[in-house]
C-alpha positions as a Markdown table, in Angstrom:
| # | Residue | x | y | z |
|---|---|---|---|---|
| 1 | Met | 61.2 | 58.7 | 67.1 |
| 2 | Asn | 59.0 | 60.4 | 69.8 |
| 3 | Lys | 59.9 | 63.8 | 71.7 |
| 4 | Asp | 60.9 | 62.0 | 74.8 |
| 5 | Arg | 63.4 | 59.6 | 73.4 |
| 6 | Ala | 65.0 | 62.5 | 71.2 |
| 7 | Ile | 65.3 | 64.6 | 74.2 |
| 8 | Thr | 66.8 | 61.7 | 76.3 |
| 9 | Val | 69.2 | 60.8 | 73.5 |
| 10 | Ala | 70.4 | 64.5 | 73.1 |
| 11 | Ile | 71.0 | 64.8 | 76.8 |
| 12 | Ile | 73.0 | 61.6 | 77.2 |
| 13 | Ile | 75.0 | 62.5 | 74.1 |
| 14 | Gly | 75.8 | 65.8 | 75.7 |
| 15 | Leu | 76.7 | 64.5 | 79.1 |
| 16 | Phe | 79.0 | 61.7 | 77.9 |
| 17 | Gly | 80.4 | 64.0 | 75.0 |
| 18 | Gly | 81.1 | 66.8 | 77.6 |
| 19 | Leu | 82.3 | 64.8 | 80.6 |
| 20 | Val | 84.3 | 62.2 | 78.6 |
| 21 | Gly | 85.2 | 64.0 | 75.3 |
| 22 | Gly | 86.7 | 67.1 | 77.1 |
| 23 | Pro | 89.5 | 65.4 | 79.1 |
| 24 | Ile | 90.3 | 63.0 | 76.2 |
| 25 | Thr | 90.7 | 65.8 | 73.7 |
| 26 | Ser | 92.7 | 67.7 | 76.3 |
| 27 | Leu | 95.1 | 64.7 | 76.7 |
| 28 | Ala | 95.2 | 64.1 | 73.0 |
| 29 | Tyr | 96.8 | 67.6 | 72.3 |
| 30 | Tyr | 99.3 | 67.5 | 75.1 |
| 31 | Asp | 101.9 | 69.3 | 73.2 |
| 32 | Ser | 99.7 | 72.5 | 72.8 |
| 33 | Pro | 99.9 | 75.4 | 75.0 |
| 34 | Ala | 98.4 | 75.2 | 78.5 |
| 35 | Glu | 95.7 | 77.8 | 77.8 |
| 36 | Glu | 94.5 | 76.1 | 74.7 |
| 37 | Arg | 94.2 | 72.5 | 76.6 |
| 38 | Phe | 92.4 | 74.3 | 79.4 |
| 39 | Lys | 90.0 | 75.7 | 76.8 |
| 40 | Leu | 89.8 | 72.1 | 75.3 |
| 41 | Phe | 88.9 | 70.7 | 78.7 |
| 42 | Ile | 86.7 | 73.4 | 80.4 |
| 43 | Ile | 84.3 | 74.1 | 77.5 |
| 44 | Pro | 83.1 | 70.3 | 77.1 |
| 45 | Glu | 83.0 | 70.0 | 80.8 |
| 46 | Phe | 80.5 | 73.0 | 81.2 |
| 47 | Ile | 78.3 | 71.4 | 78.3 |
| 48 | Gly | 78.3 | 68.1 | 80.2 |
| 49 | Phe | 77.4 | 69.6 | 83.6 |
| 50 | Ile | 74.5 | 71.8 | 81.7 |
| 51 | Cys | 73.2 | 68.4 | 80.3 |
| 52 | Met | 73.4 | 66.8 | 83.8 |
| 53 | Gly | 71.3 | 69.6 | 85.1 |
| 54 | Leu | 68.9 | 69.3 | 82.2 |
| 55 | Met | 68.7 | 65.6 | 82.7 |
| 56 | Ile | 67.9 | 66.1 | 86.6 |
| 57 | Tyr | 65.3 | 68.9 | 85.6 |
| 58 | Tyr | 63.8 | 66.7 | 82.7 |
| 59 | Gly | 63.4 | 63.6 | 85.2 |
| 60 | Lys | 61.8 | 65.5 | 87.9 |
| 61 | Thr | 59.3 | 67.2 | 85.7 |
| 62 | Lys | 58.4 | 63.9 | 84.2 |
| 63 | Lys | 57.9 | 62.4 | 87.8 |
| 64 | Lys | 55.5 | 65.1 | 88.6 |
| 65 | Leu | 53.5 | 64.7 | 85.4 |
| 66 | Lys | 53.0 | 61.0 | 86.6 |
| 67 | Asp | 51.8 | 61.7 | 89.8 |
């Protein structure tokens, strides 16, 4: 697997794992205290948004390299 594909796969896994997995995990533990559910929700969301930023940055640098 080449480097570009590995980076893309890692970003996509982090993006969907963070932005989709966080709310699902938070809802799965609905009987836990509110603070714990919030942590289960917000930490993956941050990971997802960081991966989204990396995806945007990586896309822009790849575009500049092609030009």
